[in-house]
Amino acid sequence: MDETVAEYIRRTVLKIPRHEIMEMLTTWDFLSKTQLQTINMHQIKESISQEVVELCEVITSIVNDQTMSNSHNFVFTISGIFSCITGEETDSFNLADFKYNFKRSLRSALKNVTINFREYEDNATWIRIAWGTQYTKPNQYKATYVVYHSQTPYVFISSLRNRIPLLCQALVHASNYHDIHEMELRSRCLDSLKDIVFKRYCQTFQTYHPRPLQERNVAPEKVDPRIIQVNKREKERIQSVNQEVFGEGLQPKIEFAQYKLETMFKGEPEMDILTEKEPFRCVVKFSSPHLLEALKSLAPAGMADAPISPLLTCIPQKARNYFKIKERKGILSASCLGP
Amino acid sequence: MRRSGRPSLRRRQDMDTPDSGGKTPLGRKTAETGINFTSSTRFSRGLTFIRGHTLFGQSPTRRIIPQTSLLQENADSQKIAFLLRKQWTLYSVTPMYKFSYDNLKEYSRLLSAFVAAEKQKGLAVEVGNDLGIKVTLSTILGLKGTDQDQVAILVQIASRSQLPFENAEDKVVWSGWFCCISGDDLLESVPEDFTCLSLFLANGAESYTAIVGSWFQKTFDCYFSRLTISPLNLAWMAAMWTGCKVDSHIAATELVFSVPCIPQSLDISYAIHPEDAKALWDTVQKTPGEVTQEEVNLFMDCLYSHFHRHFKIHLSATRLVKVSTSIASAHCDGNIKILHSKHLIGVLMLLTELAISQIQ
């Protein structure tokens, strides 16, 4: 077995807390039960990991399940694959063909790569790629993960900047699609990306006619006794408008949104400011552990108008969190410009 | 809960007419204007003080723009280059009693011993082992606003090189420097034996800062305290520094806001192209040679209203925590990074003023 791979397994086992090692090894599922039983768990970790490596000598495929289950450690970008229109599209997805073509395409461009596949229940195919160069062995510690749901035209890639063209080429070739392009949507939470793209969150429907306030069975809030007057109507209006634009239910979890603004500066009419015709260029970045929930709580907290700007609420619908906003005849529009 | 209201120049002019001195506008409904949540200068609106003569620690309504004063002739350029592009933590220092510039060598020796002793506390080490730590106190020439300013002092803790050869360099592990730029007002009111070096900047491990600070406090009967920067002063910095002319290494003017009072923390970074930010400031800033509170307010309000137009969020209700410009960047916790030597004096002058107002 490759030295670097052996070292990689050894270090990975060392990282696992002692009481979880057996559990992890069982989930990894590439050592048989009898093999697992032979490992002496009462020795120092160094020796345990050494034993594991020796047992793995015969294994050819390594997929690091531990990192995969901690998928929130990566920043995933989404690539959308355009569907092919020339009729070369195969009707049934053949996993074996896909794997073969993918490997072949990638290997033809770069000899030193380690490619591993893993299938999961929800039709997701995980591909782990460790990159090397012409002269160096693949770096197992900085692997890229690709998640492909064969029934959908979406691929999720854990962040890597310089290998994307190569990867995309291999994906296109393997999946028999026409083209591939990167979407402007990134997050640390893979499940949220899936929610947004597969439209699994609770969607909102734009209404343009004000609705009468609906009675809701709301449990009475614990009100601070020092508050002597509350503008209840306004409060309820804000709540209902907020629900409308954000939708009920939990928002998908994304961590940041970036807006590149190139609109004209327009101050108050009384401010005689900047009468130039040049756009006022700025970049606004919002960041939060759970951005959409934070934005949802701004209007009730009084820090934003209700309804809040559609530039913010359209994030799940448009499936993007990187925007370029340009002026359009006095009306703001988010132009879906390419990256 | 704040009512949303669009900032309007007309309303501000109403409030501009100074009242009979001393009347605080607390009686006014601050809710109706809906502008500039962070501005506390409404309280000093009726008092038009020139920089320096602030009453009870209130912020001045106008500040002189420091002329891009090139450092004085004999400036220690190597040391000054060392001060740039580093993150410094800010402290204000009360005047030091019986500090003498002639005794710097003596102070170095005493402080070395003190640092070594503190570091060894609790360790079983043989007597006489000095842990290879050397402390040096030296002057930094050229860091003066006026001639009355005291000369700046640099303190460095270096760990002696472990390598055997002669010219192996010692590694600086901690630096701190004292300065006072244009601290005239404080100097006037201070008796003979005191040295005013009101601003202290430290870079390196917090433990060393504490040790050095406690030695100075004990030896010179002074007091160090963290210098935090209020959102109001950060806004001043954003405005003043955006207006500075910079020839190289131009960077965007970035304001970072933190949103309080919501379950999930939210940070908003608002970065404006440097040319556009300067163009806006140049339109706002009317009085030559000085900056007024109104101009700073207007500048910030313009930025807030441009933001509000797009996102419907009131930035004035959030907390400004960090400002970055081509000149320098400052964080509300009292951290600063200065990027251009040309504007070093100007930045230090502002910080000295903040330090002095904290200790008065």
XYZ file of C-alpha atoms in Angstrom:
699
model
C 0.000 0.000 0.000
C 1.132 3.456 -0.740
C 3.253 4.976 2.030
C 1.444 8.264 2.081
C -1.873 6.490 2.310
C -0.649 4.337 5.170
C 0.567 7.427 6.972
C -2.761 9.098 6.329
C -4.696 6.231 7.872
C -2.357 6.158 10.831
C -2.803 9.864 11.527
C -6.541 9.713 11.091
C -6.881 6.922 13.615
C -4.678 8.833 16.052
C -7.021 11.800 15.831
C -10.036 9.795 16.919
C -10.702 9.812 20.671
C -9.895 6.448 22.168
C -13.405 5.521 23.198
C -14.716 6.196 19.715
C -12.124 4.271 17.740
C -13.966 0.958 17.570
C -17.174 2.701 16.626
C -15.445 4.648 13.864
C -13.679 1.629 12.480
C -16.991 -0.209 12.326
C -18.634 2.625 10.430
C -15.731 2.864 8.031
C -16.643 -0.618 7.073
C -13.530 -1.680 5.289
C -12.246 -4.015 7.934
C -14.182 -7.181 8.536
C -15.609 -8.054 11.960
C -12.985 -10.681 12.584
C -10.254 -8.208 11.695
C -11.720 -5.662 14.057
C -11.825 -8.159 16.861
C -8.142 -8.807 16.562
C -7.252 -5.224 17.431
C -6.138 -4.837 21.009
C -7.843 -1.710 22.309
C -5.917 -1.625 25.545
C -2.609 -0.538 24.148
C -1.402 2.987 23.473
C -3.008 4.752 20.535
C 0.169 4.653 18.511
C 0.091 0.891 18.525
C -3.602 0.755 17.784
C -3.194 2.916 14.729
C -0.221 0.839 13.615
C -2.319 -2.305 13.840
C -5.082 -0.698 11.840
C -2.639 0.265 9.123
C -1.333 -3.253 8.917
C -4.837 -4.603 8.575
C -5.517 -2.101 5.849
C -2.668 -3.273 3.720
C -5.024 -5.157 1.537
C -7.552 -2.370 1.178
C -7.403 -0.417 -2.034
C -10.195 2.028 -1.569
C -10.129 4.512 1.259
C -12.918 6.860 1.960
C -12.634 8.973 5.034
C -16.067 8.641 6.520
C -15.172 10.683 9.493
C -14.578 13.778 7.459
C -17.599 13.056 5.394
C -19.872 12.910 8.369
C -18.382 16.196 9.493
C -19.389 17.716 6.216
C -19.951 21.030 7.890
C -16.228 21.617 7.926
C -16.110 22.432 4.259
C -17.371 25.254 2.210
C -19.335 23.794 -0.632
C -19.948 25.487 -3.897
C -22.581 24.342 -6.213
C -22.162 23.686 -9.840
C -25.170 23.350 -12.000
C -24.970 21.193 -15.036
C -26.885 22.245 -18.025
C -28.732 19.430 -19.569
C -27.582 18.204 -22.880
C -29.745 18.917 -25.864
C -28.166 16.973 -28.617
C -29.611 13.670 -27.685
C -26.462 12.087 -26.450
C -27.989 11.989 -23.053
C -28.343 8.532 -21.678
C -31.692 7.775 -20.172
C -30.549 5.721 -17.293
C -27.700 6.757 -15.158
C -25.113 4.079 -15.051
C -22.935 4.438 -12.026
C -20.226 2.142 -13.254
C -19.898 4.039 -16.521
C -19.851 7.319 -14.674
C -17.060 6.182 -12.391
C -15.050 4.740 -15.209
C -15.356 7.807 -17.412
C -14.662 10.175 -14.580
C -11.519 8.369 -13.556
C -10.309 8.082 -17.079
C -10.911 11.727 -17.864
C -9.210 12.971 -14.735
C -6.290 10.582 -14.958
C -5.644 11.487 -18.553
C -5.053 15.067 -17.493
C -3.220 14.366 -14.273
C -1.461 11.168 -13.387
C -1.087 11.728 -9.666
C -4.583 11.672 -8.296
C -6.327 9.410 -5.833
C -9.976 8.957 -6.667
C -12.460 7.146 -4.460
C -16.187 6.686 -4.763
C -18.852 6.066 -2.184
C -22.571 5.703 -2.646
C -25.124 6.715 -0.079
C -28.807 5.966 0.338
C -30.187 9.238 -0.937
C -28.757 8.653 -4.395
C -25.732 10.687 -3.577
C -22.408 9.679 -4.982
C -19.470 11.030 -3.042
C -16.170 11.341 -4.822
C -12.999 11.990 -2.919
C -10.081 13.344 -4.903
C -6.597 13.851 -3.582
C -4.503 15.989 -5.882
C -0.853 15.690 -6.683
C 1.252 17.288 -9.350
C 3.381 15.889 -12.095
C 6.171 15.211 -9.659
C 4.538 14.836 -6.281
C 2.256 12.263 -4.792
C -1.337 13.169 -4.046
C -1.801 15.200 -0.897
C -4.230 13.166 1.184
C -4.783 15.912 3.692
C -6.227 18.455 1.328
C -8.706 16.342 -0.563
C -11.633 17.656 -2.532
C -15.048 16.169 -2.057
C -17.622 16.095 -4.806
C -21.211 15.153 -4.152
C -23.279 14.230 -7.149
C -26.949 13.404 -7.050
C -27.448 11.482 -10.219
C -31.128 12.343 -10.562
C -30.447 16.057 -10.472
C -28.266 18.355 -12.510
C -26.392 19.536 -9.434
C -22.963 18.839 -8.148
C -21.567 20.103 -4.888
C -17.870 20.663 -4.598
C -15.881 21.383 -1.479
C -13.808 24.452 -2.038
C -10.765 24.328 -4.166
C -9.868 27.145 -6.479
C -7.339 25.996 -8.995
C -8.582 22.520 -9.860
C -12.090 23.434 -10.802
C -11.683 23.496 -14.598
C -10.113 20.064 -14.564
C -12.773 18.701 -12.274
C -15.609 20.191 -14.277
C -14.242 18.786 -17.466
C -14.122 15.315 -15.958
C -17.647 15.663 -14.586
C -19.064 16.783 -17.894
C -17.372 13.977 -19.688
C -18.480 11.361 -17.217
C -22.064 12.459 -16.859
C -22.644 13.042 -20.536
C -24.017 16.489 -20.033
C -23.380 19.427 -22.256
C -21.948 22.049 -20.022
C -21.269 22.955 -16.462
C -21.112 26.262 -14.709
C -20.539 27.404 -11.179
C -23.436 28.866 -9.262
C -23.025 31.836 -6.986
C -23.994 29.904 -3.920
C -21.668 28.824 -1.159
C -22.148 27.633 2.371
C -20.572 25.507 5.065
C -23.683 23.442 5.451
C -24.150 20.950 2.638
C -27.659 20.066 3.714
C -28.722 23.671 3.477
C -27.326 23.965 -0.006
C -29.310 20.908 -0.945
C -32.397 22.394 0.676
C -32.083 25.573 -1.313
C -31.337 23.973 -4.635
C -33.806 21.131 -4.366
C -36.378 23.583 -3.068
C -36.886 21.632 0.117
C -37.397 24.646 2.351
C -40.701 26.295 3.000
C -41.153 28.637 0.103
C -42.909 31.938 0.049
C -45.295 33.169 -2.544
C -45.203 36.811 -3.440
C -48.423 38.569 -2.709
C -49.077 42.059 -3.849
C -52.355 42.627 -2.133
C -52.419 43.360 1.542
C -54.231 40.733 3.485
C -56.290 41.365 6.559
C -54.526 40.326 9.706
C -55.293 36.759 10.543
C -56.145 35.596 13.962
C -53.582 33.214 15.249
C -53.550 31.172 18.374
C -50.448 32.633 19.805
C -49.405 31.939 23.339
C -49.327 35.235 25.270
C -45.814 36.614 25.379
C -44.047 37.237 28.626
C -44.215 40.978 28.608
C -41.831 43.093 30.615
C -43.961 44.827 33.307
C -42.144 48.108 32.705
C -43.632 48.405 29.236
C -46.767 50.457 29.590
C -47.737 50.733 25.974
C -47.050 48.587 22.979
C -47.967 49.449 19.450
C -49.590 46.074 18.967
C -50.870 46.714 15.504
C -47.528 47.738 14.151
C -45.896 44.809 15.861
C -48.327 42.367 14.344
C -48.045 43.954 10.949
C -44.301 43.564 11.068
C -44.607 39.942 12.151
C -47.044 39.043 9.399
C -45.127 40.857 6.677
C -41.946 39.227 7.872
C -43.546 35.796 7.703
C -44.720 36.533 4.200
C -41.364 37.464 2.817
C -39.303 34.886 4.644
C -41.815 32.094 4.762
C -42.684 30.107 7.804
C -40.515 27.343 9.061
C -36.789 27.198 9.409
C -34.598 28.984 6.940
C -31.811 27.130 5.138
C -28.515 27.687 6.872
C -26.044 29.872 5.066
C -23.247 31.857 6.610
C -22.690 34.815 4.336
C -24.013 36.854 1.483
C -22.078 39.333 -0.598
C -23.420 42.167 -2.716
C -21.344 44.147 -5.141
C -23.207 47.417 -5.594
C -22.673 49.587 -8.625
C -25.679 51.823 -8.360
C -25.812 55.579 -8.395
C -25.564 57.373 -5.126
C -28.787 59.074 -4.282
C -28.984 61.017 -1.118
C -31.891 62.992 0.186
C -33.083 65.718 -2.188
C -31.902 68.313 0.278
C -28.426 66.874 0.327
C -26.624 68.286 -2.626
C -24.278 65.394 -2.759
C -22.435 63.697 -5.529
C -24.091 64.958 -8.650
C -21.711 62.869 -10.689
C -22.856 60.297 -13.135
C -20.522 57.656 -11.850
C -21.837 54.763 -9.813
C -21.043 54.616 -6.124
C -19.120 51.402 -5.891
C -19.282 49.362 -2.749
C -19.241 45.795 -1.515
C -21.501 44.716 1.302
C -20.954 41.454 3.125
C -23.315 39.971 5.631
C -22.004 37.210 7.844
C -23.590 35.244 10.640
C -23.654 31.678 11.909
C -27.206 31.484 10.555
C -27.633 34.408 8.203
C -31.239 34.035 7.090
C -32.550 33.659 10.624
C -30.595 36.730 11.655
C -32.030 38.761 8.771
C -35.489 37.512 9.647
C -35.130 38.858 13.176
C -34.069 42.362 12.082
C -37.494 43.795 11.329
C -39.098 42.635 14.599
C -36.103 44.080 16.438
C -36.731 47.451 14.833
C -33.511 47.588 12.890
C -35.004 47.110 9.488
C -38.187 48.065 7.718
C -40.825 45.451 7.180
C -40.825 44.162 4.487
C -37.078 43.945 4.318
C -35.427 44.323 0.959
C -36.068 41.600 -1.624
C -32.334 41.571 -2.269
C -32.054 39.684 1.007
C -35.167 37.550 0.881
C -34.521 36.280 -2.613
C -31.445 34.332 -1.558
C -33.111 30.909 -1.283
C -35.345 31.450 -4.292
C -32.576 32.618 -6.557
C -30.227 30.036 -5.024
C -27.383 32.463 -4.815
C -25.571 34.432 -2.179
C -23.197 36.424 -4.363
C -24.796 39.294 -6.223
C -23.870 42.117 -8.517
C -26.351 44.942 -8.404
C -26.457 47.532 -11.146
C -28.641 50.519 -11.685
C -31.560 50.105 -14.017
C -33.394 53.276 -14.909
C -33.989 54.253 -11.341
C -35.327 50.883 -10.278
C -32.978 48.543 -8.523
C -32.512 45.167 -10.040
C -30.349 42.246 -9.183
C -28.754 41.259 -12.397
C -27.795 37.660 -12.570
C -24.490 38.407 -14.134
C -21.951 35.707 -14.450
C -19.200 35.494 -11.881
C -38.075 50.499 19.576
C -36.776 52.923 17.021
C -39.202 54.336 14.566
C -37.834 54.324 11.095
C -37.344 57.773 9.717
C -35.372 59.040 6.821
C -32.503 61.307 7.695
C -33.197 64.824 6.610
C -30.882 67.766 6.462
C -33.637 70.172 7.335
C -34.302 68.618 10.687
C -30.677 68.665 11.575
C -30.437 72.345 10.865
C -33.211 72.909 13.334
C -31.186 71.312 16.011
C -28.096 73.107 14.922
C -28.873 76.479 16.431
C -27.094 76.457 19.733
C -29.227 76.744 22.772
C -28.395 78.870 25.728
C -25.232 77.230 26.811
C -25.512 74.115 28.788
C -29.059 73.072 28.055
C -29.009 69.463 27.104
C -31.511 68.463 24.486
C -32.593 65.468 26.511
C -36.000 66.999 26.648
C -36.321 66.658 22.899
C -37.889 63.605 21.461
C -34.897 61.813 20.074
C -37.226 59.339 18.484
C -38.650 61.782 15.993
C -35.479 62.398 14.091
C -34.612 58.785 13.595
C -31.059 59.569 12.656
C -27.713 58.692 13.909
C -28.462 56.459 16.796
C -24.794 56.356 17.614
C -24.268 60.078 17.804
C -24.081 61.317 21.337
C -23.015 64.783 20.328
C -26.544 66.052 20.590
C -25.644 66.533 24.195
C -22.841 68.883 23.339
C -24.646 70.542 20.477
C -25.013 73.812 22.275
C -21.392 73.971 23.284
C -19.039 74.841 20.490
C -15.697 73.864 21.881
C -12.520 73.738 19.963
C -10.626 70.504 20.223
C -9.053 69.924 23.558
C -11.270 71.909 25.828
C -13.843 69.267 26.341
C -16.162 69.394 29.269
C -16.663 66.241 31.299
C -15.227 64.007 28.602
C -17.644 65.000 25.895
C -16.524 64.711 22.338
C -15.467 67.922 20.604
C -17.637 69.319 17.859
C -14.754 70.169 15.648
C -11.250 68.982 15.100
C -8.386 70.501 13.174
C -7.232 68.466 10.237
C -3.612 67.723 10.974
C -1.428 69.042 8.212
C 0.234 66.072 6.609
C 3.153 66.800 8.806
C 6.142 64.950 7.684
C 7.968 63.652 10.639
C 10.574 65.913 12.086
C 14.041 66.141 10.648
C 15.836 63.760 12.922
C 13.192 61.098 12.705
C 14.330 57.604 13.478
C 13.064 56.113 10.260
C 13.965 52.523 10.975
C 12.155 52.510 14.285
C 9.214 54.292 12.776
C 8.989 51.759 9.970
C 8.820 49.141 12.697
C 5.721 50.827 14.100
C 3.780 50.631 10.866
C 1.643 47.749 9.646
C 1.424 46.128 13.065
C -1.576 45.576 15.252
C -1.246 47.651 18.445
C -3.445 47.502 21.531
C -4.165 50.937 22.974
C -3.845 52.120 26.540
C -4.075 55.502 28.167
C -1.422 56.335 30.744
C -1.597 58.923 33.494
C 1.447 61.185 33.849
C 4.521 59.428 35.198
C 6.245 60.722 38.307
C 9.992 61.282 38.260
C 10.643 59.572 34.963
C 14.001 60.593 33.579
C 15.259 60.203 30.028
C 18.805 59.988 31.345
C 18.152 56.770 33.193
C 16.916 54.639 30.323
C 19.759 52.159 30.687
C 19.039 51.761 34.366
C 15.355 51.257 33.654
C 16.222 48.615 31.061
C 18.216 46.712 33.606
C 15.561 46.910 36.301
C 12.790 45.967 33.946
C 14.764 43.001 32.600
C 15.179 41.702 36.126
C 11.526 42.290 36.885
C 10.317 40.511 33.762
C 12.626 37.582 34.434
C 11.434 37.371 38.034
C 7.773 37.493 37.067
C 8.208 34.883 34.389
C 9.966 32.581 36.819
C 7.336 32.797 39.503
C 6.323 29.359 40.531
C 9.067 27.665 38.582
C 11.879 25.848 40.336
C 14.841 27.393 38.580
C 18.370 27.878 39.759
C 19.232 31.316 40.972
C 21.042 33.456 38.450
C 19.488 31.868 35.385
C 18.119 34.772 33.439
C 15.953 32.896 30.917
C 17.646 34.741 28.103
C 15.282 37.712 28.177
C 16.506 41.205 27.522
C 14.514 44.383 27.826
C 15.559 47.614 26.146
C 14.172 51.090 26.573
C 15.042 53.610 23.917
C 13.767 56.853 22.506
C 12.021 57.236 19.178
C 12.994 60.532 17.684
C 10.661 62.397 15.403
C 7.330 61.462 16.957
C 6.253 64.872 18.108
C 3.324 67.081 17.296
C 4.550 70.207 18.978
C 7.876 71.040 20.555
C 6.477 70.679 24.028
C 5.675 67.033 23.438
C 7.807 64.579 25.292
C 10.024 62.278 23.298
C 8.487 58.907 22.569
C 9.844 55.838 24.330
C 10.109 52.352 22.881
C 10.251 49.282 25.099
C 11.210 45.966 23.581
C 11.488 42.522 25.063
C 13.818 40.269 23.128
C 14.679 36.702 23.794
C 18.378 36.037 23.485
C 19.287 33.954 20.555
C 19.947 30.322 21.385
C 22.417 30.032 18.573
C 26.071 29.951 19.498
C 27.512 32.378 16.994
C 28.408 35.950 17.725
C 26.117 37.980 15.533
C 23.001 35.891 15.961
C 20.084 38.261 16.289
C 17.822 38.440 19.262
C 14.205 37.890 18.503
C 11.808 40.607 19.593
C 8.878 38.948 21.333
C 7.052 41.998 22.636
C 7.062 45.721 21.896
C 5.406 48.686 23.484
C 5.778 52.387 22.975
C 4.739 55.551 24.740
C 4.040 58.783 22.964
C 2.137 61.998 23.271
C 1.337 64.003 20.178
C 0.096 67.540 20.674
C -0.878 66.884 24.233
C -0.494 70.570 25.082
C -3.594 70.871 27.176
C -2.557 68.155 29.539
C 1.022 69.386 29.730
C -0.130 72.803 30.846
C -1.945 71.502 33.873
C 0.702 69.078 35.068
C 3.344 69.885 37.711
C 7.110 69.770 37.183
C 8.142 66.249 38.038
C 5.677 64.559 35.800
C 6.246 63.241 32.306
C 3.229 63.059 30.031
C 3.330 60.162 27.661
C -0.374 59.568 27.578
C -0.662 57.015 24.825
C 0.728 53.515 25.120
C 0.623 50.950 22.328
C 1.498 47.295 22.841
C 2.112 44.396 20.501
C 2.787 40.896 21.715
C 1.677 38.534 24.444
C -0.813 39.919 26.904
C 1.211 38.513 29.792
C 4.199 40.665 28.911
C 1.998 43.736 28.584
C 0.696 43.111 32.078
C 4.201 42.692 33.495
C 5.630 45.784 31.837
C 2.548 47.785 32.762
C 2.723 46.811 36.411
C 6.422 47.726 36.583
C 5.751 51.182 35.187
C 2.786 51.608 37.489
C 4.839 50.692 40.518
C 7.946 52.642 39.560
C 6.375 55.854 38.317
C 3.073 55.898 40.157
C 1.010 56.031 37.009
C -2.005 54.099 35.837
C -2.641 52.206 32.609
C -6.106 51.571 31.308
C -7.410 50.082 28.096
C -8.386 52.722 25.610
C -11.565 51.665 23.864
C -12.886 53.642 20.930
C -16.533 54.583 20.848
C -18.623 54.262 17.668
C -18.741 58.048 17.593
C -14.977 58.331 17.445
C -14.769 55.511 14.937
C -17.081 57.523 12.709
C -14.747 60.506 13.058
C -11.839 58.315 12.091
C -13.698 56.964 9.085
C -14.478 60.476 7.882
C -11.098 62.061 8.607
C -9.024 59.226 7.274
C -11.102 58.808 4.128
C -10.340 62.422 3.398
C -6.597 61.963 3.550
C -4.689 62.014 0.325
C -2.915 58.742 -0.270
C -0.570 58.057 -3.127
C 0.208 54.397 -2.774
C -1.423 51.291 -1.309
C -4.898 52.713 -1.605
C -7.470 50.557 0.119
C -11.233 50.653 0.379
C -12.947 52.439 3.225
C -14.557 49.624 5.141
C -16.960 49.932 8.017
C -17.892 46.874 10.033
C -21.106 46.883 12.015
C -22.235 44.413 14.583
C -25.932 43.963 15.133
C -26.963 43.714 18.773
C -30.094 42.346 20.346
C -30.908 39.553 17.945
C -30.657 35.841 18.699
C -28.063 35.105 15.986
C -25.097 37.407 15.768
C -24.848 39.318 12.514
C -21.938 41.299 11.138
C -22.241 43.672 8.227
C -19.174 44.814 6.350
C -19.709 47.871 4.172
C -16.714 48.599 1.982
C -16.688 51.607 -0.312
C -14.364 52.135 -3.224
C -11.700 54.591 -2.023
C -12.207 57.067 -4.859
C -15.958 57.146 -4.371
C -15.648 57.457 -0.614
C -13.229 60.351 -0.976
C -15.452 62.017 -3.557
C -18.356 61.832 -1.132
C -16.281 63.212 1.722
C -14.956 66.043 -0.408
C -18.498 67.095 -1.215
C -19.455 67.028 2.439
C -16.433 68.688 3.958
C -16.759 72.423 3.514
C -14.617 74.207 6.076
C -11.000 74.219 5.020
C -8.574 72.942 7.585
C -11.082 71.566 10.036
C -13.741 68.935 10.357
C -16.980 69.499 12.200
C -19.350 67.070 13.833
C -22.029 68.023 11.343
C -19.815 67.011 8.471
C -19.045 63.666 10.047
C -22.743 63.101 10.711
C -23.647 64.002 7.170
C -21.012 61.719 5.741
C -22.224 58.808 7.823
C -25.858 59.571 7.103
C -25.153 59.521 3.392
C -23.582 56.119 3.709
C -26.430 54.889 5.882
C -29.101 56.121 3.525
C -27.430 54.590 0.479
C -27.367 51.298 2.385
C -30.950 51.667 3.511
C -32.094 52.278 -0.017
C -30.857 48.853 -1.042
C -31.407 46.715 2.027
C -34.007 48.556 4.102
C -31.790 48.079 7.132
C -31.003 50.970 9.479
C -27.274 50.840 9.981
C -27.575 53.674 12.452
C -29.299 51.236 14.810
C -26.349 48.879 14.710
C -22.996 49.252 16.355
C -19.969 50.417 14.404
C -17.119 48.243 15.607
C -14.335 48.607 13.096
C -13.117 51.101 10.546
C -10.471 50.397 7.899
C -9.068 52.913 5.492
C -5.901 53.311 3.436
C -4.355 55.269 6.298
C -5.123 53.058 9.242
C -7.634 50.671 10.716
C -9.159 50.870 14.166
C -11.301 48.498 16.210
C -13.615 49.518 19.020
C -11.801 47.244 21.496
C -8.864 49.616 21.222
C -6.752 48.093 18.468
C -5.057 50.083 15.781
C -2.953 49.453 12.739
C -1.262 52.375 10.992
C -0.283 51.893 7.390
C 1.359 55.088 6.139
C 4.220 56.942 7.763
C 3.032 60.178 6.198
C -0.117 60.138 8.297
C 1.346 58.601 11.431
C 1.437 61.886 13.315
C -2.155 62.712 12.414
C -3.433 59.358 13.631
C -1.394 59.541 16.829
C -2.667 63.041 17.481
C -6.243 61.833 17.422
C -5.435 58.842 19.608
C -3.543 61.017 22.089
C -6.577 63.206 22.351
C -8.759 60.196 23.105
C -6.267 58.950 25.685
C -6.111 62.302 27.420
C -9.869 62.646 27.540
C -10.038 59.203 29.111
C -7.632 60.054 31.889
C -9.019 63.467 32.668
